[in-house]
XYZ file of C-alpha atoms in Angstrom:
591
model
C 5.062 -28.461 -9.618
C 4.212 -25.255 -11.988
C 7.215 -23.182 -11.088
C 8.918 -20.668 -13.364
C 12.290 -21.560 -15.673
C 15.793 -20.564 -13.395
C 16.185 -18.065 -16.477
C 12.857 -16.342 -15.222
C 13.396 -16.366 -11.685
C 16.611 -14.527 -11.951
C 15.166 -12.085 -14.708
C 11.775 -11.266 -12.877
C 13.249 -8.487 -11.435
C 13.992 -6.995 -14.638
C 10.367 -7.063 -16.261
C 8.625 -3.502 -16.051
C 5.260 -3.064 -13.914
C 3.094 -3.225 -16.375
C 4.053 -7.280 -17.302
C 2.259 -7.966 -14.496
C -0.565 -10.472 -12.926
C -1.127 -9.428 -9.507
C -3.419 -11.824 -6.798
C -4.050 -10.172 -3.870
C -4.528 -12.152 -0.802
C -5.387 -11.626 2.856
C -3.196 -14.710 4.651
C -5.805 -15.308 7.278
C -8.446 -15.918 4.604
C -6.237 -18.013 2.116
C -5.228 -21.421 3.943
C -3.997 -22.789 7.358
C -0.098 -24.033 6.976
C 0.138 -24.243 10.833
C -2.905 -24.581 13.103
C 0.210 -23.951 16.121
C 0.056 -20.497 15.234
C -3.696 -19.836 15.257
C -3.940 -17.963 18.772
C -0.650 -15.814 17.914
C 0.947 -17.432 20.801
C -1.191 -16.062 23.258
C -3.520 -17.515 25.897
C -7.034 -16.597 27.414
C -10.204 -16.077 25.514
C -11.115 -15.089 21.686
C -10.858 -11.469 23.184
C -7.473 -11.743 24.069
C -5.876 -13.710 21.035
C -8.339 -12.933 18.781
C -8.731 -16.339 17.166
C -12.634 -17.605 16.163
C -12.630 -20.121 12.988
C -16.585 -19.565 13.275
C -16.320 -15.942 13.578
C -15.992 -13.863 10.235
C -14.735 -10.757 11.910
C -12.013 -12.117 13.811
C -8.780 -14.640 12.778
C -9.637 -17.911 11.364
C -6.307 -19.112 11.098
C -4.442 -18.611 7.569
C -0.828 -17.631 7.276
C 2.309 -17.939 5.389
C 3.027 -21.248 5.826
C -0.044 -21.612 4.098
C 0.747 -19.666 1.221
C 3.890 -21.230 0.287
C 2.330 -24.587 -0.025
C -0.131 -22.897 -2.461
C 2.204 -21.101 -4.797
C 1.206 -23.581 -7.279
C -2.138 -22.932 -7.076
C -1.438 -18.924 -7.507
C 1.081 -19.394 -10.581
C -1.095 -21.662 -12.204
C -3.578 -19.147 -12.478
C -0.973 -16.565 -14.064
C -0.483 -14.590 -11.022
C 3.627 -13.160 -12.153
C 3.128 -11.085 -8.402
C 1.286 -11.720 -4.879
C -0.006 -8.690 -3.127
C 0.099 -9.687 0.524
C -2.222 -7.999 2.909
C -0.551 -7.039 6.065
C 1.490 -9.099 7.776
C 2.652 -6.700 10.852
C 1.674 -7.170 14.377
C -1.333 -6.075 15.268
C -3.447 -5.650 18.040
C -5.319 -8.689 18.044
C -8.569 -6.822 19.189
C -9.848 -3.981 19.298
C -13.705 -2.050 19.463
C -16.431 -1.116 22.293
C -17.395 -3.879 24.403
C -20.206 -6.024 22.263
C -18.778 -4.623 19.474
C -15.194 -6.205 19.079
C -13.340 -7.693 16.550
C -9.745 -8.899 15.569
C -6.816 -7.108 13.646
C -6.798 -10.195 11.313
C -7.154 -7.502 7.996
C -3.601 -6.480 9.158
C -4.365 -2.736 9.350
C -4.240 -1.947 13.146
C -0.637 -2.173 13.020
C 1.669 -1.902 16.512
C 4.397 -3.357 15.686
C 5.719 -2.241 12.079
C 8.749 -4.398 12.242
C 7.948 -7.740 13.039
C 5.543 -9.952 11.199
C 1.973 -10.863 13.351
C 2.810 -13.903 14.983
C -1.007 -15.653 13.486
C 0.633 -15.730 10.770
C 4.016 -17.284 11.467
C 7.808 -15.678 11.996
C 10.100 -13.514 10.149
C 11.560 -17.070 9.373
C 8.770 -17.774 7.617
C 8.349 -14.646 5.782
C 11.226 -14.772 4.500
C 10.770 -18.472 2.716
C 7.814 -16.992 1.566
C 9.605 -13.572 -0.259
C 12.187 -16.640 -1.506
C 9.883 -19.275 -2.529
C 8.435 -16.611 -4.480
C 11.299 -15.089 -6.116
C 12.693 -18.706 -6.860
C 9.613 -18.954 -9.250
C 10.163 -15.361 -10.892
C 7.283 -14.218 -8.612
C 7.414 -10.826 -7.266
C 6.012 -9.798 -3.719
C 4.086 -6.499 -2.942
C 3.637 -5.655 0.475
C 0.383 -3.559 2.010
C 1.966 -0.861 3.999
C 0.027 1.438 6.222
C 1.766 5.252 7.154
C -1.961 7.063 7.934
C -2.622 5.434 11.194
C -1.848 3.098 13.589
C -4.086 0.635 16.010
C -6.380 2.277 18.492
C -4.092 3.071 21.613
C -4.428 6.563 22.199
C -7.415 8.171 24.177
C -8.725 11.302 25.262
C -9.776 12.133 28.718
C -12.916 14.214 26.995
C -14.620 11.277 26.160
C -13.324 7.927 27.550
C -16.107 6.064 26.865
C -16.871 7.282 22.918
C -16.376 8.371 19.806
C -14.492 12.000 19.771
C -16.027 14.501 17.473
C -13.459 15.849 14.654
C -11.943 18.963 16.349
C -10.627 21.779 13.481
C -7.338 23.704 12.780
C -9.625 27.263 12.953
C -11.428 26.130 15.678
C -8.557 24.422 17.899
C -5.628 25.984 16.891
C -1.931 24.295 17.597
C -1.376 26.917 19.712
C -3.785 27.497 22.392
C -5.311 24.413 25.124
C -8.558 23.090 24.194
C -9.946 26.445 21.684
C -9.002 30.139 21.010
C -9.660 31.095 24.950
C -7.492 28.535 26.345
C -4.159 28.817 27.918
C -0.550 29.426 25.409
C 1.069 25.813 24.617
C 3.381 25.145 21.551
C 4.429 28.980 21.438
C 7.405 28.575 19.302
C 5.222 26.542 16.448
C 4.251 27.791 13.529
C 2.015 25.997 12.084
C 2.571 23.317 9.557
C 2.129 25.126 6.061
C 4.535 23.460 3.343
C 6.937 25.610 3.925
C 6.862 25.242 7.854
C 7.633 21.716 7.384
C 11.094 21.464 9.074
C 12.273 19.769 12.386
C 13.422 23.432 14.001
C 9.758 24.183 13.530
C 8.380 21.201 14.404
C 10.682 21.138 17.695
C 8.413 23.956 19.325
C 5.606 21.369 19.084
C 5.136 19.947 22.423
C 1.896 20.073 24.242
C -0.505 17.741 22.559
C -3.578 19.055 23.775
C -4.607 21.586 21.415
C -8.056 19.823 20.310
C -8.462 17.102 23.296
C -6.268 15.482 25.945
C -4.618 12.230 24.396
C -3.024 9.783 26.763
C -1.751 6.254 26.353
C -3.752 3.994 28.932
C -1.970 2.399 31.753
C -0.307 -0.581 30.157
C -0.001 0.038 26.881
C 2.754 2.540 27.188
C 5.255 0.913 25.175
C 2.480 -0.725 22.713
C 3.971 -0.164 20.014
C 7.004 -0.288 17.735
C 9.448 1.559 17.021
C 9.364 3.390 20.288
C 8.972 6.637 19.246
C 5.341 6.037 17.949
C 4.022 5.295 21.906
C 4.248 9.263 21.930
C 0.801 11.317 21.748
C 3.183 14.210 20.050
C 3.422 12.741 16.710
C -0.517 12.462 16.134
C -3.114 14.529 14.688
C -5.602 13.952 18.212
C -8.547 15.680 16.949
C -11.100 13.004 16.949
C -12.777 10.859 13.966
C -12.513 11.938 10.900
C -15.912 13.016 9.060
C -14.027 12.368 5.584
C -14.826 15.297 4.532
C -12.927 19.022 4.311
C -9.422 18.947 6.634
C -10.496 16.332 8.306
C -10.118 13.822 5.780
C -5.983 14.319 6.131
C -6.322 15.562 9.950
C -9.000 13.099 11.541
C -8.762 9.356 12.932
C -9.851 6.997 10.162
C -12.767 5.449 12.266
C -10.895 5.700 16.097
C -7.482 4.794 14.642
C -4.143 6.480 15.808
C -3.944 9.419 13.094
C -0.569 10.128 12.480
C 0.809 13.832 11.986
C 2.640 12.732 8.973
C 3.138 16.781 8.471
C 5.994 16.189 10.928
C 9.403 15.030 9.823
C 9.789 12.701 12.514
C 6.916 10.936 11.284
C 8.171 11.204 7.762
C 11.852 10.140 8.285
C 10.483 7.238 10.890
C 7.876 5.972 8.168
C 10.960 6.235 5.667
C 13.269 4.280 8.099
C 10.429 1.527 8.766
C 9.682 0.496 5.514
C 13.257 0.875 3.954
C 13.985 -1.371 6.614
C 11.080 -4.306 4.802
C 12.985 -3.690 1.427
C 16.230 -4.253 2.980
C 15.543 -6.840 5.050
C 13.487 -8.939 2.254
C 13.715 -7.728 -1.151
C 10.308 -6.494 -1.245
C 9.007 -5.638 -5.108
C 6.419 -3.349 -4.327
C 4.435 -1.235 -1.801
C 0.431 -1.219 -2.234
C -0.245 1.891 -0.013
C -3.159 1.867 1.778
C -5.300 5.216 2.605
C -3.320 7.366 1.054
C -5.800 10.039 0.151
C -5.611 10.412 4.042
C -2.144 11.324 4.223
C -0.679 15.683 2.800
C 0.975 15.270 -0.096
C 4.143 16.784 1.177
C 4.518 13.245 3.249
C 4.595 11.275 -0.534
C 6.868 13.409 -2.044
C 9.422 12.375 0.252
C 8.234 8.986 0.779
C 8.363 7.693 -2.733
C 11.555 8.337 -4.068
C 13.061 7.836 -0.666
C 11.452 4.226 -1.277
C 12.290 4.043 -4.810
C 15.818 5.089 -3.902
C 16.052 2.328 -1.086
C 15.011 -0.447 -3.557
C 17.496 0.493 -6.335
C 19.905 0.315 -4.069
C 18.935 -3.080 -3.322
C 19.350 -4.335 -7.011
C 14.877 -3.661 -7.464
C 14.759 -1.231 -10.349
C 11.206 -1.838 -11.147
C 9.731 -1.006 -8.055
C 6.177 -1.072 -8.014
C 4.361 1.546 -5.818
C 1.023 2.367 -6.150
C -1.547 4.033 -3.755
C -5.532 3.432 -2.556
C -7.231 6.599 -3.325
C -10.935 5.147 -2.980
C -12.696 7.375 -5.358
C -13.680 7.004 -9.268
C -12.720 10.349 -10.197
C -10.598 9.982 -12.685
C -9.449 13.897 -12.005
C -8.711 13.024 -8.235
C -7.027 9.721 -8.842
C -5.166 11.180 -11.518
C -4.088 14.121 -9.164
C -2.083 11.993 -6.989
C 0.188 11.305 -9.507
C 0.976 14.330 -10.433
C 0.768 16.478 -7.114
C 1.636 13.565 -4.612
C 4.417 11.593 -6.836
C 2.700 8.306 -6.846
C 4.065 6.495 -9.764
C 0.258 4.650 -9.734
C -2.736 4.561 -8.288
C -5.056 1.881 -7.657
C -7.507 2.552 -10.590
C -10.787 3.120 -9.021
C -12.115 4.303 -12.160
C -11.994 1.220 -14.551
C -13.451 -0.540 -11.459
C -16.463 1.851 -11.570
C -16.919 1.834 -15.064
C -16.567 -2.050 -15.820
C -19.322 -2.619 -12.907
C -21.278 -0.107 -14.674
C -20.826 -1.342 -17.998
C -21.235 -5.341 -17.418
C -23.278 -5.660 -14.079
C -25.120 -2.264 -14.491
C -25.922 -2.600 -17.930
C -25.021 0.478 -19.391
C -23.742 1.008 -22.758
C -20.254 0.426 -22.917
C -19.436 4.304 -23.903
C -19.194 4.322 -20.498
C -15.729 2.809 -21.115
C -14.391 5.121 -24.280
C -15.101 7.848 -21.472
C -12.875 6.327 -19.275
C -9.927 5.691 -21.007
C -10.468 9.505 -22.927
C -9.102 10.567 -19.281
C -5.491 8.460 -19.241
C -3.477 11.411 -20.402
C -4.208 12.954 -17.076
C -1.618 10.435 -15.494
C 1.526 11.509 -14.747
C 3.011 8.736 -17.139
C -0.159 7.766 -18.662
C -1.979 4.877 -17.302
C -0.099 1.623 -18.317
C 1.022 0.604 -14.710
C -2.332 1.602 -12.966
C -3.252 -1.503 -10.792
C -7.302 -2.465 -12.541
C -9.607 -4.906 -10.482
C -13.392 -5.709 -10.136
C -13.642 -5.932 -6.399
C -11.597 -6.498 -3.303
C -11.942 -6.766 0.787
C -13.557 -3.275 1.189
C -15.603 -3.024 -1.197
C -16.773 -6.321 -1.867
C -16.787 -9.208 -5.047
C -17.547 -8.370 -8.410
C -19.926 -11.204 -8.583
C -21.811 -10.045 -5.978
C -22.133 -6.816 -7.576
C -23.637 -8.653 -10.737
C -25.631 -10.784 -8.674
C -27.197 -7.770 -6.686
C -28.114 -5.876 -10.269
C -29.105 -8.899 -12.125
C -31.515 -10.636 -9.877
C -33.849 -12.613 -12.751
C -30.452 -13.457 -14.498
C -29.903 -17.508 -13.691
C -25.850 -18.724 -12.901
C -24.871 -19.043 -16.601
C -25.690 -15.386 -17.413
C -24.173 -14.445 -14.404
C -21.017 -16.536 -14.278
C -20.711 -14.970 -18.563
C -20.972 -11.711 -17.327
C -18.063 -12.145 -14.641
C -16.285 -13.586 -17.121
C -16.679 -10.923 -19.413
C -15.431 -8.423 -16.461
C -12.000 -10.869 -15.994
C -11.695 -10.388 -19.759
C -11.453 -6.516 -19.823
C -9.416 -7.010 -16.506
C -6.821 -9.213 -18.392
C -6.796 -7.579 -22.041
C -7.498 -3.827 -21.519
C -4.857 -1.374 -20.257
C -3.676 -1.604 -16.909
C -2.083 -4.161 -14.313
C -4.732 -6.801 -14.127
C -4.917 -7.617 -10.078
C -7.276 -10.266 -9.125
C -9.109 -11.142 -5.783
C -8.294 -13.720 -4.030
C -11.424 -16.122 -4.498
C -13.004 -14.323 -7.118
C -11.592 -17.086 -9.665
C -13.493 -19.956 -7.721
C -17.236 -17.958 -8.188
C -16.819 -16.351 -4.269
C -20.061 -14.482 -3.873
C -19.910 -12.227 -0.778
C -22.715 -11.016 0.810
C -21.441 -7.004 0.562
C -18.187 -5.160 1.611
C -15.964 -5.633 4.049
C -16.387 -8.530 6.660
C -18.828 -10.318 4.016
C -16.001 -10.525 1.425
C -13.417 -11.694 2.880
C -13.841 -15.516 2.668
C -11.426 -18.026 3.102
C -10.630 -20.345 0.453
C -9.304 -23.252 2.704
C -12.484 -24.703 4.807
C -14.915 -21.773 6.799
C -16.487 -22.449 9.422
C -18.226 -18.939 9.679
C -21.735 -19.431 9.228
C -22.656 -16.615 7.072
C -20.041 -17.354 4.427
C -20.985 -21.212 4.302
C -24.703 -20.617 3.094
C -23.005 -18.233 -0.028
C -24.027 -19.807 -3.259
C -21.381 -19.734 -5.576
C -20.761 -19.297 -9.305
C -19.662 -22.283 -11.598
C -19.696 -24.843 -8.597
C -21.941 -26.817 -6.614
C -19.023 -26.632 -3.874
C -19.777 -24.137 -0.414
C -16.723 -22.357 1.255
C -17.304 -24.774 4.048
C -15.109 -27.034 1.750
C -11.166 -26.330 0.369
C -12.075 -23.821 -2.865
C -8.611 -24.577 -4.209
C -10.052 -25.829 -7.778
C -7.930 -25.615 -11.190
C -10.753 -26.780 -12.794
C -13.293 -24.069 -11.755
C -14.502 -22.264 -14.627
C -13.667 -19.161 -13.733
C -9.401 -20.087 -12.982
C -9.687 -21.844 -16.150
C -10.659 -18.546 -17.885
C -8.203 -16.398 -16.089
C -5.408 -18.752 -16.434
C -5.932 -18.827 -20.423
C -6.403 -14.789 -20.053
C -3.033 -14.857 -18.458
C -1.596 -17.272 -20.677
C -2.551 -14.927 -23.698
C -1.504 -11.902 -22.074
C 1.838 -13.191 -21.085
C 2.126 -14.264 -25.164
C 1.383 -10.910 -26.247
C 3.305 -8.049 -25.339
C 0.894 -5.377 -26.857
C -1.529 -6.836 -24.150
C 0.528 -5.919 -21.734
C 2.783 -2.718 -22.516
C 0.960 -1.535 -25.547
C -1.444 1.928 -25.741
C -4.819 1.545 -26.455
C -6.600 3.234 -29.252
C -10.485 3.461 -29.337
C -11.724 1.552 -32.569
C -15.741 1.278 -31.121
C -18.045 1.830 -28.095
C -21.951 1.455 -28.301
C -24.180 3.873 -26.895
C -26.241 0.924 -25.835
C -25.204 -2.766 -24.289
C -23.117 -4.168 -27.390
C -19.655 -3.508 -28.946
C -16.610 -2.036 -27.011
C -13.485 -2.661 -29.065
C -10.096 -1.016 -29.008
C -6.412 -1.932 -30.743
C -3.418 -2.083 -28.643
C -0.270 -1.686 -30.371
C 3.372 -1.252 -29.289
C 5.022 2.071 -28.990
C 7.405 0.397 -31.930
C 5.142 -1.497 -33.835
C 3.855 -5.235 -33.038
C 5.797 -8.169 -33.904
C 6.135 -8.241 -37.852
C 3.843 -8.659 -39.796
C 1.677 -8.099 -37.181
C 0.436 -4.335 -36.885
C -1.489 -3.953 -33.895
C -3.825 -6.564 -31.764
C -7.540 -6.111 -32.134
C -9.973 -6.217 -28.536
C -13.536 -6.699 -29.160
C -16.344 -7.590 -26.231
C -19.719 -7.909 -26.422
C -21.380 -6.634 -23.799
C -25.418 -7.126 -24.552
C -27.076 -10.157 -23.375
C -27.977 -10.985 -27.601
C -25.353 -12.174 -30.290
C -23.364 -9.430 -31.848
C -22.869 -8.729 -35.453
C -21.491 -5.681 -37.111
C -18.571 -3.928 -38.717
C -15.647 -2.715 -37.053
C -13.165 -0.310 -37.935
C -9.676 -1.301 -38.224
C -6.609 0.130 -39.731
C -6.753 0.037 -43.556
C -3.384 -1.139 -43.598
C -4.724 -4.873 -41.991
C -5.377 -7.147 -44.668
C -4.922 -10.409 -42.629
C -6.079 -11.312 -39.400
C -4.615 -14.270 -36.771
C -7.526 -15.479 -33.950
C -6.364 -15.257 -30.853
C -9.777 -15.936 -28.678
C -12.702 -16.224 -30.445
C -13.288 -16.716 -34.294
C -11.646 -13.671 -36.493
C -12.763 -12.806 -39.737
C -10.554 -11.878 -42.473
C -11.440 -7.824 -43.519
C -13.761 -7.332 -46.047
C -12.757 -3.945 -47.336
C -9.732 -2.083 -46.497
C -10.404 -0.268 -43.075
C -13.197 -2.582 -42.351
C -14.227 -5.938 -40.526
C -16.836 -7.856 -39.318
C -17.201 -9.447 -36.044
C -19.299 -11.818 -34.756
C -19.403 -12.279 -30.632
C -21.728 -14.094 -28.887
C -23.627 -12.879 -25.501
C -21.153 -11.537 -22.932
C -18.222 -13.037 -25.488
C -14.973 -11.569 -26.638
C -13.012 -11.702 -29.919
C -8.817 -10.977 -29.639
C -7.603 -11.003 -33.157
C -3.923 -10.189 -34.573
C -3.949 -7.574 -37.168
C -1.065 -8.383 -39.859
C -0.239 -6.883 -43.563
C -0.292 -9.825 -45.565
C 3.280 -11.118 -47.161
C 3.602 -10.429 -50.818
């Protein structure tokens, strides 16, 4: 049994967000504790309960039963934290007839108090949340406050898509456009400073844009019961994800909340207070939160930080999806929106760039130029290669490296899970990813289970570093790839410069070849150590050259890789093979 010393499991609470590992996980897709909960507990056909093992778009049967039984597996790999997907109850399908499929992703949420019953009880939540904490493991939850399943509809068009309807256009306070009948007289309007519940009580008639109703029998669909109300939605059809509509629209049919009004806000506030309080949640991964004003975070987070003080969490970890590379617009919702992170879309961009995209690895130094502009700098930023949207890094490398054969390819993901584990950042890791998943693209394609598939299209995936098919249990501590994040881990969780130290630029080709940086402690590594020393090769040819160092290094330690001992103050020479990587400890020597 790998499980963490009883010191550590009652001091994980104290370590800061930036100490560490995260795996993120959708239950369905990770393994099957209890095939009695498969169908949710419901009867009839796939279309009801939304259960089809052989079906990649609908549930295939993981839960949490499943993932306590495989906490060993997860801590073995150096995981310190397990971002969980959602686990509230969902409507188990939804879509246009042909064109269905299940809420098994967790995000069509209608119940946001109670846990999906496909993937157990609140019973077995919470031995989850404790299992977890009794090895020092924190527990991030995916919460959802942008939308909600796909209830609502509008008598304009029943049978399709609704076109995204405009403030100018279809103002708040006239019936279907500028020539329609008064409604919502008393409103005005939900500028920042409008945003107050006497205001927001003169908002009454929905039908400013379209007519939203709830269809007969699903009138109480959802929980709490204030969210079955049409009132406290946006109802202005899909979203184009562009202009107004990107914070106003329905993300792809879904429920758009009107998180503008403080019901919404205080409700949202009262809903997932209530997860903290009820389990002792670590963390909130927030999804879509570019889709949600700003006015709605600044009184969400602290409200949630708040909350989890006061429920002996002081390192709560909450950081949001803004699905862009922008450093600028990430960076913004920090600063503007309060987020205390932000998934960092950037180093995901750049990395792919840089080690499936060959491009010179000043791609990098451009990157990390940019971390000033986060509010707090960019230590706790979550960093990963893929995930269930946007699909596997591997397949990414596979896709630009087509003449490449499995070594190169399985080196250069390698080389990614390196820079994930030793460059700044929160290192979060796919789920699969460490036993050579290649996905076929994004969404549906990547989400693979790693107990045995029998969905068609995942089952003829060749993998990386295996001769084994997800048709079998991909549960492998000997895979090459958990092997290599495991001793990442290991050597991360040794060296606290890897994890809470800044990063200082020491080299960065203009062409595929050296990227190397020093991270050092705000006070100085561990005597005589001065700072640690990251080098990666990025070119497909051995590497040999000089690097810059601090002059004041006279004696290096290897920590991965072969270091060389300076050979003039200021100066040192590597050597890296392809795709390789060189961590060395920089030390003045004793007299």
């Amino acid at each position: 049994m790998v499980a963490g010393s009883a010191a550590g499991a009652q001091e994980f609470r104290a370590r800061p967000a930036t100490d560490e590992t995260i795996y993120f996980l959708l239950p369905d897709r990770f393994e099957n504790g209890d095939a009695g909960n498969d169908r949710g507990g419901m009867k009839g056909s796939r279309l009801q309960h939304g259960f089809d093992p052989a079906s990649k778009g609908f549930y295939l049967g993981g839960d949490l039963k499943g993932l306590v039984q495989r906490l060993d597996y997860i801590q073995g790999l150096g995981a310190t934290a397990i971002w969980l997907g959602p686990i509230y109850k969902n409507k188990p399908v939804q879509g246009a007839k042909g064109q269905e499929s299940a809420g098994y992703h967790g995000y069509w949420i209608t119940d946001f108090t109670s846990v999906d019953p496909h993937f157990g009880t609140e019973a077995d939540m919470r031995a989850f949340v404790e299992a977890a904490h009794a090895r020092g493991m924190k527990v991030y939850l995916d919460i959802i406050t942008n939308h909600t399943a796909d209830v609502i509809a509008y008598r304009e068009c029943p049978d399709t898509s609704c076109a995204y309807r405009s403030r100018a256009d279809y103002p708040w306070k006239r019936k279907g456009g500028p020539q329609g009948e008064p409604i919502n007289e008393l409103f005005r309007g939900d500028a920042p400073e409008q945003l107050t519940p006497e205001n927001f009580a003169g908002l009454t008639d929905p039908r400013w844009a379209y007519s939203p109703f709830v269809p007969r029998g699903e009138e109480k669909a959802k929980t709490p019961a204030w969210l079955n109300e049409p009132i406290f939605y946006n109802n202005r059809g899909d979203s184009t994800f562009t202009g107004e509509s990107k914070i106003y629209g329905d993300f792809v049919g879904l429920d758009d909340l009107m998180t503008t009004h403080p019901r919404v806000v205080a409700g949202m506030i009262e809903i997932y207070g209530g997860w903290i309080d009820r389990f002792g949640i670590d963390g909130f991964r927030v999804d879509t939160a570019r889709h949600v004003n700003p006015e709605f975070w600044q009184a969400f987070v602290p409200a949630m930080l708040e909350r989890a003080k006061a429920r002996g969490i002081p390192n709560f970890h909450i950081f949001g999806e803004v699905a862009d590379p922008n450093v600028a617009t990430l960076a913004r919702f920090t600063r503007v929106d309060d987020f205390p992170a932000v998934l960092d879309f950037g180093f995901q961009q750049a990395v792919m760039d840089v080690v499936a995209g060959n491009k010179a690895p000043d791609v990098l130094a451009t990157l990390f130029s940019n971390d000033a502009l986060y509010a707090g700098g960019a230590e706790q930023l979550p960093t990963f290669l893929g995930n269930h949207d946007m699909g596997r890094f591997s397949t990414f490398v596979r896709k630009a490296n087509p003449e490449a054969g499995d070594a190169e390819q399985l080196a250069r993901v390698k080389l990614a899970h390196a820079m994930l584990m030793l460059l700044r950042g929160v290192p979060t890791i796919y789920s699969g990813d460490e036993q050579g998943f290649v996905g076929d693209g994004i969404d549906q394609d990547s989400r693979e289970p790693l107990f045995p598939s029998k969905v068609a299209v995942y089952n003829d995936n060749r993998l990386l570093g295996t001769s084994a098919t997800t048709a079998q249990a991909n549960f492998d501590v000997t895979h090459p790839l958990y092997l290599h994040i495991a001793a990442l881990a290991k050597l991360r969780a040794a060296e606290p410069s890897l994890r809470r130290g800044g990063q200082r630029l020491l080299q960065a080709d203009e062409a595929p070849g050296l990227f190397a940086v020093a991270r050092r402690l705000p006070e100085g590594n561990r005597a005589p150590f001065i700072e640690t020393i990251v080098a990666f090769n990025t070119s497909a040819k051995p590497l040999k050259a000089n690097l810059m160092i601090d002059a004041r290094i006279d004696v290096t330690k290897s920590l991965w890789g072969r270091c060389a001992m300076p050979s003039a103050p200021g100066t040192m020479p590597v050597e890296i093979e392809p795709f390789g990587v060189l961590v060395c400890a920089g030390a003045v020597a004793v007299q």
